[in-house]
Amino acid sequence: MSIKQFKPLFEQFVHHPNLKHTFAGPIYGKFKLIEDPHPLINKESQILLKYKVPKSMCNFFGVVHGGALATLIDCSTTLAILKADETRRLTTTIELSQHCLSPCHISEEILIKAECIRIGKTIAFAQAEIYNEGGRQIAVTGRQTKYILPKPWDHSFLSEEQRQKMEQPEEEAEKK
């Protein structure tokens, strides 16, 4: 799926009413998907997000808190998996890790490159890199393994054809 094809799904997901009052909702809502070609992107499976660091994510020293960085990795890799998974299934974290290499600061516009490395029937693997302002230096690297549940995030994320396919097994089970 190209970035242009992913854009409507991205917008629908990050502004979904069920995310609005969650911990990650405000983070998703402030992600900007970069659609133009960018030197950091060299595979169709990658996404690039821009995010302006709010003061609320920073610690006493004015740098982004490690837990906030983990949330950015979680959210960005979730979006990369959503892009890669044609059936748009729900996911939940099994493992999340990060390596902090350089600080990110208040009001800095960071870039986050995320990619789904592999997706199977029940497990997805993704990775992300967070870059300091301008994308010149990697600040954080992270990986996530997610369990894939057998139902979509939201049926509205699916095409009509996908919805019909999902309903067929239920209808056949009811006939038995």
PDB file of C-alpha atoms in Angstrom:
ATOM      1  CA  MET A   1       0.000   0.000   0.000  1.00  0.00           C
ATOM      2  CA  SER A   2       1.432   3.358  -0.995  1.00  0.00           C
ATOM      3  CA  ILE A   3       1.519   6.329   1.364  1.00  0.00           C
ATOM      4  CA  LYS A   4      -1.175   8.058  -0.715  1.00  0.00           C
ATOM      5  CA  GLN A   5      -3.411   4.995  -0.340  1.00  0.00           C
ATOM      6  CA  PHE A   6      -2.636   4.807   3.384  1.00  0.00           C
ATOM      7  CA  LYS A   7      -3.361   8.503   4.080  1.00  0.00           C
ATOM      8  CA  PRO A   8      -7.190   8.183   4.447  1.00  0.00           C
ATOM      9  CA  LEU A   9      -6.851   5.156   6.745  1.00  0.00           C
ATOM     10  CA  PHE A  10      -4.174   6.980   8.755  1.00  0.00           C
ATOM     11  CA  GLU A  11      -6.473  10.002   9.227  1.00  0.00           C
ATOM     12  CA  GLN A  12      -9.423   7.795  10.138  1.00  0.00           C
ATOM     13  CA  PHE A  13      -7.342   5.886  12.699  1.00  0.00           C
ATOM     14  CA  VAL A  14      -5.540   8.780  14.409  1.00  0.00           C
ATOM     15  CA  HIS A  15      -8.803  10.717  14.791  1.00  0.00           C
ATOM     16  CA  HIS A  16     -10.961   7.717  15.723  1.00  0.00           C
ATOM     17  CA  PRO A  17     -13.444   8.564  18.511  1.00  0.00           C
ATOM     18  CA  ASN A  18     -12.395   5.485  20.528  1.00  0.00           C
ATOM     19  CA  LEU A  19      -8.829   6.840  20.758  1.00  0.00           C
ATOM     20  CA  LYS A  20      -9.861  10.332  21.798  1.00  0.00           C
ATOM     21  CA  HIS A  21      -9.832   9.790  25.565  1.00  0.00           C
ATOM     22  CA  THR A  22      -7.064   7.191  25.751  1.00  0.00           C
ATOM     23  CA  PHE A  23      -3.505   7.759  26.950  1.00  0.00           C
ATOM     24  CA  ALA A  24      -2.150   7.589  23.391  1.00  0.00           C
ATOM     25  CA  GLY A  25      -5.039   9.469  21.739  1.00  0.00           C
ATOM     26  CA  PRO A  26      -3.478  12.948  21.951  1.00  0.00           C
ATOM     27  CA  ILE A  27      -0.205  11.566  20.572  1.00  0.00           C
ATOM     28  CA  TYR A  28      -1.843   9.896  17.583  1.00  0.00           C
ATOM     29  CA  GLY A  29      -3.856  13.054  16.943  1.00  0.00           C
ATOM     30  CA  LYS A  30      -0.697  15.159  16.587  1.00  0.00           C
ATOM     31  CA  PHE A  31       1.163  12.846  14.211  1.00  0.00           C
ATOM     32  CA  LYS A  32       1.613  14.268  10.721  1.00  0.00           C
ATOM     33  CA  LEU A  33       2.122  11.681   7.989  1.00  0.00           C
ATOM     34  CA  ILE A  34       4.804  12.807   5.547  1.00  0.00           C
ATOM     35  CA  GLU A  35       3.582  12.027   2.045  1.00  0.00           C
ATOM     36  CA  ASP A  36       6.304  13.633  -0.055  1.00  0.00           C
ATOM     37  CA  PRO A  37       9.417  11.646  -0.973  1.00  0.00           C
ATOM     38  CA  HIS A  38      11.999  11.931   1.804  1.00  0.00           C
ATOM     39  CA  PRO A  39      15.624  10.740   1.992  1.00  0.00           C
ATOM     40  CA  LEU A  40      14.858   8.712   5.153  1.00  0.00           C
ATOM     41  CA  ILE A  41      12.298   6.582   3.313  1.00  0.00           C
ATOM     42  CA  ASN A  42      13.644   3.939   0.957  1.00  0.00           C
ATOM     43  CA  LYS A  43      10.965   1.214   1.107  1.00  0.00           C
ATOM     44  CA  GLU A  44       7.222   1.280   0.454  1.00  0.00           C
ATOM     45  CA  SER A  45       6.694  -0.549   3.761  1.00  0.00           C
ATOM     46  CA  GLN A  46       8.032   2.424   5.747  1.00  0.00           C
ATOM     47  CA  ILE A  47       6.081   5.390   7.057  1.00  0.00           C
ATOM     48  CA  LEU A  48       7.483   8.729   8.168  1.00  0.00           C
ATOM     49  CA  LEU A  49       5.761  10.826  10.810  1.00  0.00           C
ATOM     50  CA  LYS A  50       6.435  14.322  12.079  1.00  0.00           C
ATOM     51  CA  TYR A  51       5.699  15.114  15.719  1.00  0.00           C
ATOM     52  CA  LYS A  52       6.243  18.314  17.703  1.00  0.00           C
ATOM     53  CA  VAL A  53       7.328  17.438  21.245  1.00  0.00           C
ATOM     54  CA  PRO A  54       4.997  19.019  23.838  1.00  0.00           C
ATOM     55  CA  LYS A  55       6.270  20.175  27.222  1.00  0.00           C
ATOM     56  CA  SER A  56       4.099  17.538  28.913  1.00  0.00           C
ATOM     57  CA  MET A  57       6.344  14.772  27.494  1.00  0.00           C
ATOM     58  CA  CYS A  58       9.522  16.199  28.965  1.00  0.00           C
ATOM     59  CA  ASN A  59      11.268  15.557  32.236  1.00  0.00           C
ATOM     60  CA  PHE A  60      12.799  18.037  34.685  1.00  0.00           C
ATOM     61  CA  PHE A  61      15.758  18.636  32.335  1.00  0.00           C
ATOM     62  CA  GLY A  62      13.603  19.588  29.341  1.00  0.00           C
ATOM     63  CA  VAL A  63      14.253  16.404  27.393  1.00  0.00           C
ATOM     64  CA  VAL A  64      11.668  13.837  26.358  1.00  0.00           C
ATOM     65  CA  HIS A  65      11.008  11.265  29.073  1.00  0.00           C
ATOM     66  CA  GLY A  66      12.026   7.688  28.193  1.00  0.00           C
ATOM     67  CA  GLY A  67       8.501   6.421  28.755  1.00  0.00           C
ATOM     68  CA  ALA A  68       7.158   9.018  26.327  1.00  0.00           C
ATOM     69  CA  LEU A  69       9.690   7.843  23.736  1.00  0.00           C
ATOM     70  CA  ALA A  70       8.449   4.277  24.251  1.00  0.00           C
ATOM     71  CA  THR A  71       4.901   5.483  23.608  1.00  0.00           C
ATOM     72  CA  LEU A  72       6.009   7.176  20.375  1.00  0.00           C
ATOM     73  CA  ILE A  73       7.610   3.902  19.270  1.00  0.00           C
ATOM     74  CA  ASP A  74       4.489   1.959  20.248  1.00  0.00           C
ATOM     75  CA  CYS A  75       2.152   4.305  18.364  1.00  0.00           C
ATOM     76  CA  SER A  76       4.299   4.633  15.232  1.00  0.00           C
ATOM     77  CA  THR A  77       4.926   0.897  14.888  1.00  0.00           C
ATOM     78  CA  THR A  78       1.213   0.240  15.432  1.00  0.00           C
ATOM     79  CA  LEU A  79       0.527   2.503  12.443  1.00  0.00           C
ATOM     80  CA  ALA A  80       3.161   0.689  10.361  1.00  0.00           C
ATOM     81  CA  ILE A  81       1.506  -2.645  11.189  1.00  0.00           C
ATOM     82  CA  LEU A  82      -1.927  -1.201  10.369  1.00  0.00           C
ATOM     83  CA  LYS A  83      -0.567  -0.169   6.958  1.00  0.00           C
ATOM     84  CA  ALA A  84       0.888  -3.639   6.329  1.00  0.00           C
ATOM     85  CA  ASP A  85      -2.097  -5.696   7.519  1.00  0.00           C
ATOM     86  CA  GLU A  86      -4.731  -5.891   4.791  1.00  0.00           C
ATOM     87  CA  THR A  87      -7.404  -7.002   7.276  1.00  0.00           C
ATOM     88  CA  ARG A  88      -6.632  -4.140   9.727  1.00  0.00           C
ATOM     89  CA  ARG A  89      -6.717  -6.402  12.786  1.00  0.00           C
ATOM     90  CA  LEU A  90      -6.467  -5.271  16.400  1.00  0.00           C
ATOM     91  CA  THR A  91      -3.035  -5.662  17.962  1.00  0.00           C
ATOM     92  CA  THR A  92      -1.640  -5.663  21.461  1.00  0.00           C
ATOM     93  CA  THR A  93       1.954  -5.361  22.632  1.00  0.00           C
ATOM     94  CA  ILE A  94       3.939  -8.458  23.528  1.00  0.00           C
ATOM     95  CA  GLU A  95       7.341  -6.794  23.716  1.00  0.00           C
ATOM     96  CA  LEU A  96       8.584  -3.233  23.304  1.00  0.00           C
ATOM     97  CA  SER A  97      12.217  -2.145  23.534  1.00  0.00           C
ATOM     98  CA  GLN A  98      14.180   1.003  22.851  1.00  0.00           C
ATOM     99  CA  HIS A  99      17.709   2.357  22.808  1.00  0.00           C
ATOM    100  CA  CYS A 100      18.136   6.059  23.567  1.00  0.00           C
ATOM    101  CA  LEU A 101      21.129   7.499  21.737  1.00  0.00           C
ATOM    102  CA  SER A 102      20.556  11.250  21.871  1.00  0.00           C
ATOM    103  CA  PRO A 103      18.004  13.511  23.619  1.00  0.00           C
ATOM    104  CA  CYS A 104      14.920  15.076  22.048  1.00  0.00           C
ATOM    105  CA  HIS A 105      13.862  18.460  23.464  1.00  0.00           C
ATOM    106  CA  ILE A 106      10.732  20.522  24.176  1.00  0.00           C
ATOM    107  CA  SER A 107       9.101  21.932  21.010  1.00  0.00           C
ATOM    108  CA  GLU A 108      11.476  20.024  18.751  1.00  0.00           C
ATOM    109  CA  GLU A 109       9.911  18.645  15.566  1.00  0.00           C
ATOM    110  CA  ILE A 110      11.098  15.072  15.459  1.00  0.00           C
ATOM    111  CA  LEU A 111      10.756  12.572  12.642  1.00  0.00           C
ATOM    112  CA  ILE A 112       9.728   8.987  13.284  1.00  0.00           C
ATOM    113  CA  LYS A 113      10.385   6.313  10.679  1.00  0.00           C
ATOM    114  CA  ALA A 114       8.460   3.093  11.327  1.00  0.00           C
ATOM    115  CA  GLU A 115       8.215  -0.162   9.437  1.00  0.00           C
ATOM    116  CA  CYS A 116       6.424  -3.474   9.812  1.00  0.00           C
ATOM    117  CA  ILE A 117       9.202  -6.018   9.278  1.00  0.00           C
ATOM    118  CA  ARG A 118       7.057  -9.140   9.250  1.00  0.00           C
ATOM    119  CA  ILE A 119       3.407  -9.923   9.750  1.00  0.00           C
ATOM    120  CA  GLY A 120       1.913 -13.357  10.224  1.00  0.00           C
ATOM    121  CA  LYS A 121      -1.394 -14.853  11.305  1.00  0.00           C
ATOM    122  CA  THR A 122      -1.004 -13.925  14.967  1.00  0.00           C
ATOM    123  CA  ILE A 123       2.286 -12.011  15.399  1.00  0.00           C
ATOM    124  CA  ALA A 124       3.710  -8.823  13.860  1.00  0.00           C
ATOM    125  CA  PHE A 125       7.216  -7.402  14.191  1.00  0.00           C
ATOM    126  CA  ALA A 126       7.972  -3.724  13.665  1.00  0.00           C
ATOM    127  CA  GLN A 127      10.759  -1.236  14.240  1.00  0.00           C
ATOM    128  CA  ALA A 128      11.085   2.528  14.498  1.00  0.00           C
ATOM    129  CA  GLU A 129      13.750   5.201  14.532  1.00  0.00           C
ATOM    130  CA  ILE A 130      13.208   8.625  16.052  1.00  0.00           C
ATOM    131  CA  TYR A 131      15.310  11.414  14.550  1.00  0.00           C
ATOM    132  CA  ASN A 132      16.196  14.766  16.082  1.00  0.00           C
ATOM    133  CA  GLU A 133      15.100  17.968  14.366  1.00  0.00           C
ATOM    134  CA  GLY A 134      15.619  17.851  10.631  1.00  0.00           C
ATOM    135  CA  GLY A 135      16.237  14.107  10.566  1.00  0.00           C
ATOM    136  CA  ARG A 136      19.985  14.560  10.853  1.00  0.00           C
ATOM    137  CA  GLN A 137      20.637  12.300  13.847  1.00  0.00           C
ATOM    138  CA  ILE A 138      19.011   9.133  15.187  1.00  0.00           C
ATOM    139  CA  ALA A 139      17.903   9.826  18.753  1.00  0.00           C
ATOM    140  CA  VAL A 140      16.107   6.565  19.542  1.00  0.00           C
ATOM    141  CA  THR A 141      15.694   3.137  17.986  1.00  0.00           C
ATOM    142  CA  GLY A 142      12.959   0.750  18.994  1.00  0.00           C
ATOM    143  CA  ARG A 143      11.351  -2.574  18.213  1.00  0.00           C
ATOM    144  CA  GLN A 144       7.927  -3.950  18.935  1.00  0.00           C
ATOM    145  CA  THR A 145       6.368  -7.395  18.762  1.00  0.00           C
ATOM    146  CA  LYS A 146       2.579  -7.408  18.719  1.00  0.00           C
ATOM    147  CA  TYR A 147      -0.033 -10.116  19.042  1.00  0.00           C
ATOM    148  CA  ILE A 148      -2.694  -9.851  16.342  1.00  0.00           C
ATOM    149  CA  LEU A 149      -6.261 -10.448  17.439  1.00  0.00           C
ATOM    150  CA  PRO A 150      -8.697 -12.080  14.983  1.00  0.00           C
ATOM    151  CA  LYS A 151     -10.899  -9.000  14.556  1.00  0.00           C
ATOM    152  CA  PRO A 152     -10.399  -5.604  12.895  1.00  0.00           C
ATOM    153  CA  TRP A 153      -9.793  -2.329  14.725  1.00  0.00           C
ATOM    154  CA  ASP A 154     -13.028  -1.083  13.256  1.00  0.00           C
ATOM    155  CA  HIS A 155     -15.154  -2.516  10.450  1.00  0.00           C
ATOM    156  CA  SER A 156     -15.153   0.924   8.808  1.00  0.00           C
ATOM    157  CA  PHE A 157     -11.394   0.462   8.176  1.00  0.00           C
ATOM    158  CA  LEU A 158     -12.223  -2.415   5.802  1.00  0.00           C
ATOM    159  CA  SER A 159     -13.352  -2.359   2.200  1.00  0.00           C
ATOM    160  CA  GLU A 160     -16.827  -3.699   1.423  1.00  0.00           C
ATOM    161  CA  GLU A 161     -15.238  -6.857   0.001  1.00  0.00           C
ATOM    162  CA  GLN A 162     -13.211  -7.414   3.190  1.00  0.00           C
ATOM    163  CA  ARG A 163     -16.311  -6.926   5.351  1.00  0.00           C
ATOM    164  CA  GLN A 164     -18.230  -9.513   3.340  1.00  0.00           C
ATOM    165  CA  LYS A 165     -15.375 -12.036   3.648  1.00  0.00           C
ATOM    166  CA  MET A 166     -15.316 -11.588   7.421  1.00  0.00           C
ATOM    167  CA  GLU A 167     -19.075 -12.098   7.693  1.00  0.00           C
ATOM    168  CA  GLN A 168     -19.119 -15.295   5.584  1.00  0.00           C
ATOM    169  CA  PRO A 169     -17.575 -17.610   8.225  1.00  0.00           C
ATOM    170  CA  GLU A 170     -20.062 -16.294  10.823  1.00  0.00           C
ATOM    171  CA  GLU A 171     -23.009 -16.935   8.486  1.00  0.00           C
ATOM    172  CA  GLU A 172     -21.767 -20.461   7.693  1.00  0.00           C
ATOM    173  CA  ALA A 173     -21.376 -21.243  11.409  1.00  0.00           C
ATOM    174  CA  GLU A 174     -24.944 -20.071  12.082  1.00  0.00           C
ATOM    175  CA  LYS A 175     -26.282 -22.463   9.398  1.00  0.00           C
ATOM    176  CA  LYS A 176     -24.709 -25.460  11.178  1.00  0.00           C
TER     177      LYS A 176
END
